[in-house]
Structure formats: C-alpha cells, structure tokens
C-alpha cells in the first residue's frame, strides 16, 4: 500500500531527479572515497547485487565498472520512475534489471542476490520490519547487506548552520506545508538497526560512522544543503529568505581559499544474512 510519505517522495523526486547525487557525490571521506564508493567496496566480492532505492543509479554505475563489474548481475528498485530513467542512461546500468517498486514488496525471487546496497534510502522507508523481511528473503544465506544512512551535520560547519536556521521555519510552517515524517529512526543507530534486522534473519551489524567532507564554493554548498526534503513543502518566499540568511552567515565561515566548510556524518552498516 502506497503511503503519504511515498507519495511525497515520488513527487519530490519527479521534480528534482538526481538530487542526492548532486548534493553528495562530490563528498569525500578521509582517505578520498565518496560514500557511494565506500558501499561499492563493501560488496566487492558479490556477483548479484540489488541497489535498494537506487535513485539515478550512480552506485549501480560504480558497481558495473571494470572487469568485476562486467560480470555482475545488477538490479535496482526505486519509487521514482524519473530517477530510473536517468539510471538507464548511465554507462553499464542499461543492462541492469531496474524496476519501479516498493522496498516493502520486492519483485524478485527468494535468494536472487548475494549482495544488497542502499545509499541514503533505507532511513526513509516506512514498515522497517517488512523491508528487513523482504531483504532477508531476496538475499541468499551468507549474502551481504551494506547501507549508508544519514547521521546529521558533522558540527561546526555550514550544514549545522543550515539545520539551525531551518528548524524554526519548519516548526512554524502551517500543517499543509510540513514534510510528513519519513521512515523509521531506528535504522539510524546500531541498536535500532539490530532490533529491526536481527529478528528478520541477519547477523549483528558492523557499524561505522564516517565524516563526509562536502566543503566547496558557496553555490555548491547551497546545492548540497538546500535540496533536502524539508524544503520541498516550504513556501518559496520562506525558502528564499532562508537562503539569503544562510549565504550571509556561511560566508563568514569561509576558508582563506573561499570554500565554505560543510560536512555530514553518515553511518555505514553491514550485516550478513544468516543461514536459515
Ligand atoms: C535520498 S534518495 C537516494 C537515492 C540514491 N540511492 C542516491 O544516494 O543517490 C532516496 C531514494 O529512495 C527511494 N525510496 C524511498 N523509499 C522507498 C521505498 N519504500 N521503496 C523504494 N524506493 C524508495 C526514493 O524514491 C529515492 O530515490
């Protein structure tokens, strides 16, 4: 059953396809990898990989690259037909099995995959137990689940400033202009993740928190913070005021080279499907 939340996500992504890649693909963890590359490496040994909430397909493109990628069988699902259209145009992704589907009801047979990845999508999904049950069903025993979920601002930088400026506007918005609460907060921390995934048939989660540096020129930093779901429903005049204030206050933080410091934390969670 499609929910109000899913309708909101569909509408948002139809209006802003590729939004997550534009916001995050340039971000780098210590050591130089993006959060997408970190997930790619977590399933390096897997030959049949599903991307859950694949968006416009950057992670699938990374998984399709190189000799190992050419041998892989790849699939992706997303609520958004517009995102999947962009994914189909990426190198190597045209041959992937891409479907508009809900994570709560996966259109794949039992044990079809030995790996599943999900970048910044799992924490948006309602009915977390149902999603976990579906992932346990389509992953074969021993299969790897690797996800990145958002962990908020890193602190002392522009993303934290943005959240501070946004909060009162969001709280003060009339009911019809507020984003519906999305997903299940439990999957954003280790204990909650285990509480959802262990009963479904997964082993204990391996949990790592990583800082992603998103610093850059002021316009790019706005593109990163200013395309969050929270702004989707706000009055455009309110958003314009927020932007003006954000740009003025973040300019005061700029580094000597003109870049604005911006960073977010992500949690990288990996769990193995137990033998049943
Ligand atoms: C923040 S975007 C991330 C997209 C992509 N993984 C990336 O990081 O570039 C979240 C994606 O999850 C999808 N999504 C959210 N809930 C979903 C659900 N229940 N079933 C399938 N897809 C879902 C959205 O449509 C959206 O494309």
XYZ file of C-alpha atoms and ligand atoms in Angstrom:
303
model
C 0.000 0.000 0.000
C 1.489 3.359 -1.039
C 1.759 5.767 1.900
C 1.540 9.565 2.167
C 5.311 9.508 2.722
C 5.899 7.580 -0.502
C 3.636 9.941 -2.434
C 5.692 12.861 -1.053
C 8.957 11.139 -2.113
C 7.623 10.346 -5.599
C 6.506 13.939 -6.152
C 9.769 15.368 -4.793
C 11.961 13.130 -6.974
C 9.820 13.753 -10.071
C 10.527 17.485 -9.592
C 14.193 17.054 -8.557
C 15.646 13.903 -10.132
C 19.327 13.158 -9.305
C 19.009 15.382 -6.240
C 21.082 13.158 -3.930
C 23.926 12.720 -6.378
C 24.081 16.484 -6.956
C 24.203 17.013 -3.203
C 26.593 14.237 -2.173
C 28.609 12.643 -4.995
C 31.487 15.128 -4.614
C 31.729 14.444 -0.866
C 34.833 12.656 0.351
C 35.637 10.653 3.476
C 39.118 10.641 4.983
C 41.147 8.584 2.527
C 39.422 10.075 -0.513
C 36.448 7.812 -1.201
C 32.864 9.036 -1.621
C 30.104 7.417 0.447
C 28.978 5.663 -2.775
C 32.485 4.206 -3.268
C 32.555 3.011 0.339
C 29.396 0.958 -0.316
C 30.717 -0.331 -3.636
C 33.761 -1.692 -1.824
C 31.632 -3.383 0.871
C 30.118 -5.703 -1.749
C 33.249 -6.134 -3.898
C 33.019 -9.943 -3.618
C 29.337 -10.113 -4.609
C 28.206 -11.106 -8.108
C 24.421 -10.477 -7.905
C 23.713 -7.123 -6.319
C 20.493 -5.197 -5.660
C 20.512 -1.416 -5.033
C 17.518 -0.583 -2.831
C 16.258 2.957 -3.540
C 18.863 3.330 -6.313
C 17.808 6.824 -7.408
C 19.551 7.909 -10.614
C 21.943 4.968 -10.498
C 25.390 6.329 -9.567
C 26.104 3.407 -7.228
C 24.960 0.912 -9.884
C 27.311 2.609 -12.361
C 30.211 2.165 -9.932
C 29.234 -1.491 -9.410
C 29.049 -2.061 -13.181
C 32.530 -0.650 -13.868
C 35.693 -2.648 -14.547
C 36.203 -6.374 -15.145
C 34.388 -7.468 -11.976
C 31.516 -5.124 -12.834
C 31.092 -6.533 -16.323
C 30.489 -9.984 -14.810
C 27.988 -8.746 -12.219
C 24.259 -9.153 -12.409
C 22.778 -5.876 -11.161
C 19.294 -4.782 -10.183
C 17.825 -1.600 -8.753
C 14.446 -0.573 -7.454
C 13.043 2.850 -6.691
C 9.673 4.535 -6.192
C 10.585 7.160 -8.774
C 10.216 6.420 -12.496
C 12.032 9.708 -13.258
C 15.112 8.620 -11.281
C 15.152 5.224 -13.029
C 15.020 6.894 -16.446
C 18.250 8.730 -15.592
C 19.770 5.495 -14.225
C 19.108 3.681 -17.525
C 21.294 6.256 -19.322
C 24.378 5.634 -17.155
C 27.300 3.577 -18.528
C 26.816 -0.114 -17.725
C 23.467 0.419 -15.987
C 21.346 -0.084 -19.120
C 21.772 -3.851 -18.720
C 20.673 -3.821 -15.052
C 17.203 -5.025 -14.039
C 15.642 -1.684 -12.989
C 12.101 -1.580 -11.680
C 9.701 0.886 -10.121
C 8.864 -0.947 -6.904
C 8.477 -0.568 -3.150
C 11.182 -1.937 -0.870
C 8.363 -3.403 1.222
C 7.375 -5.684 -1.667
C 10.355 -6.654 -3.788
C 9.627 -8.083 -7.234
C 12.385 -10.716 -7.046
C 12.520 -14.415 -6.231
C 13.896 -15.812 -2.958
C 17.707 -15.902 -2.742
C 18.152 -13.972 -6.021
C 21.056 -11.822 -4.691
C 24.299 -12.312 -2.771
C 24.624 -8.569 -2.052
C 22.346 -5.623 -1.414
C 23.371 -1.977 -1.099
C 21.353 1.091 -0.212
C 22.670 4.662 -0.125
C 20.705 7.280 1.865
C 17.405 5.475 1.277
C 16.763 2.857 3.992
C 16.106 5.504 6.665
C 13.277 6.954 4.523
C 11.338 3.692 4.352
C 8.282 3.005 6.486
C 7.410 -0.521 7.735
C 11.072 -1.224 8.517
C 10.344 -4.804 9.656
C 8.670 -5.544 6.325
C 11.666 -4.112 4.425
C 14.035 -6.242 6.551
C 11.908 -9.362 5.887
C 11.977 -8.698 2.143
C 15.759 -8.203 2.163
C 16.193 -11.443 4.138
C 14.039 -13.206 1.548
C 15.831 -11.985 -1.606
C 19.365 -12.367 -0.163
C 20.808 -15.862 -0.130
C 22.242 -17.159 3.192
C 25.696 -15.606 3.642
C 24.694 -12.629 1.465
C 25.857 -9.127 2.442
C 23.662 -6.128 3.200
C 25.580 -2.812 3.164
C 23.818 0.508 3.682
C 24.650 4.166 4.221
C 22.205 6.151 6.362
C 22.400 9.834 7.253
C 23.892 10.829 10.592
C 23.314 14.600 10.530
C 25.735 17.548 10.447
C 29.357 16.915 11.402
C 29.321 20.059 13.578
C 30.963 23.492 13.438
C 30.276 23.898 9.708
C 27.665 25.114 7.232
C 25.358 22.092 7.336
C 24.935 22.566 11.082
C 24.207 26.259 10.465
C 21.602 25.310 7.842
C 19.816 22.897 10.219
C 19.809 25.568 12.954
C 18.274 28.172 10.595
C 15.762 25.727 9.144
C 14.374 24.303 12.386
C 12.222 27.260 13.495
C 10.930 27.791 9.936
C 9.910 24.179 9.658
C 8.306 24.137 13.094
C 6.481 27.409 12.367
C 5.153 26.282 8.959
C 1.398 25.658 8.661
C 0.419 21.964 8.745
C -0.101 21.796 4.957
C 3.474 22.998 4.360
C 5.257 20.462 6.547
C 7.042 17.429 5.218
C 5.476 14.193 6.523
C 7.763 12.364 8.969
C 9.783 9.971 6.820
C 10.940 6.442 7.578
C 11.968 4.737 10.781
C 14.550 6.385 13.047
C 15.691 3.039 14.473
C 17.811 2.219 11.429
C 19.900 5.330 12.108
C 21.648 3.754 15.104
C 23.342 0.455 15.803
C 20.946 -0.820 18.480
C 17.853 0.132 16.488
C 19.280 -1.428 13.327
C 19.899 -4.725 15.126
C 16.412 -4.571 16.688
C 14.909 -4.457 13.182
C 17.302 -6.707 11.236
C 18.330 -9.481 13.644
C 14.815 -10.921 14.076
C 14.488 -10.904 10.263
C 17.481 -13.252 9.936
C 20.606 -11.053 9.838
C 23.721 -11.353 11.989
C 24.905 -8.468 14.225
C 25.515 -5.251 12.355
C 29.035 -3.874 11.794
C 28.633 -0.114 12.364
C 30.999 2.663 11.292
C 30.421 6.413 11.442
C 32.204 8.376 8.729
C 32.604 12.118 8.189
C 31.933 13.177 4.603
C 33.559 16.469 3.631
C 31.249 18.474 1.355
C 33.121 21.784 1.517
C 33.175 23.839 -1.637
C 32.254 27.076 -3.358
C 29.196 28.775 -1.786
C 26.774 27.860 -4.659
C 27.719 24.177 -4.396
C 27.296 24.157 -0.619
C 23.811 25.640 -1.037
C 23.072 22.936 -3.629
C 24.067 20.330 -1.031
C 22.071 21.655 1.916
C 19.297 23.443 0.020
C 17.930 20.389 -1.761
C 16.889 18.495 1.358
C 13.372 17.097 1.553
C 12.486 19.575 4.327
C 12.441 22.439 1.826
C 10.129 20.566 -0.561
C 6.951 21.846 1.078
C 8.021 25.263 2.434
C 6.640 28.468 0.921
C 9.133 29.618 -1.792
C 9.379 33.066 -0.140
C 10.371 31.397 3.150
C 12.981 29.317 1.320
C 14.364 32.443 -0.395
C 14.706 34.157 2.998
C 16.438 31.096 4.433
C 18.862 31.012 1.523
C 19.761 34.704 1.915
C 20.424 34.250 5.634
C 22.364 31.020 5.091
C 24.560 32.591 2.425
C 25.315 35.634 4.583
C 26.156 33.605 7.703
C 28.066 30.831 5.903
C 30.186 33.442 4.075
C 31.557 34.422 7.478
C 32.806 30.817 7.886
C 34.627 30.735 4.523
C 38.171 29.374 4.436
C 41.045 31.514 3.073
C 40.572 29.873 -0.360
C 36.898 30.956 -0.450
C 35.437 27.490 0.121
C 32.703 27.125 2.712
C 33.325 24.291 5.200
C 30.486 21.779 5.079
C 30.353 18.162 6.263
C 27.938 15.475 7.271
C 28.181 12.266 9.189
C 26.962 9.036 7.651
C 26.653 5.622 9.237
C 27.880 2.664 7.204
C 26.120 -0.519 8.336
C 26.953 -4.029 7.146
C 25.143 -7.223 8.136
C 25.247 -10.796 6.829
C 22.157 -12.857 6.057
C 22.354 -15.849 8.454
C 21.847 -19.448 7.304
C 18.225 -20.278 7.959
C 17.809 10.244 -0.850
S 17.393 9.355 -2.281
C 18.861 8.385 -2.573
C 18.994 7.918 -3.991
C 20.290 7.149 -4.292
N 20.393 5.951 -3.506
C 21.471 8.043 -4.051
O 22.006 8.006 -2.930
O 21.867 8.786 -4.950
C 16.305 8.118 -1.645
C 15.694 7.235 -2.723
O 14.988 6.167 -2.088
C 13.776 5.959 -2.782
N 12.832 5.326 -1.842
C 12.401 5.833 -0.657
N 11.535 4.990 -0.077
C 11.420 3.917 -0.897
C 10.675 2.704 -0.858
N 9.864 2.421 0.156
N 10.812 1.824 -1.873
C 11.630 2.101 -2.930
N 12.353 3.231 -3.025
C 12.258 4.134 -2.032
C 13.362 7.354 -3.224
O 12.440 7.312 -4.297
C 14.701 7.990 -3.586
O 15.041 7.830 -4.945
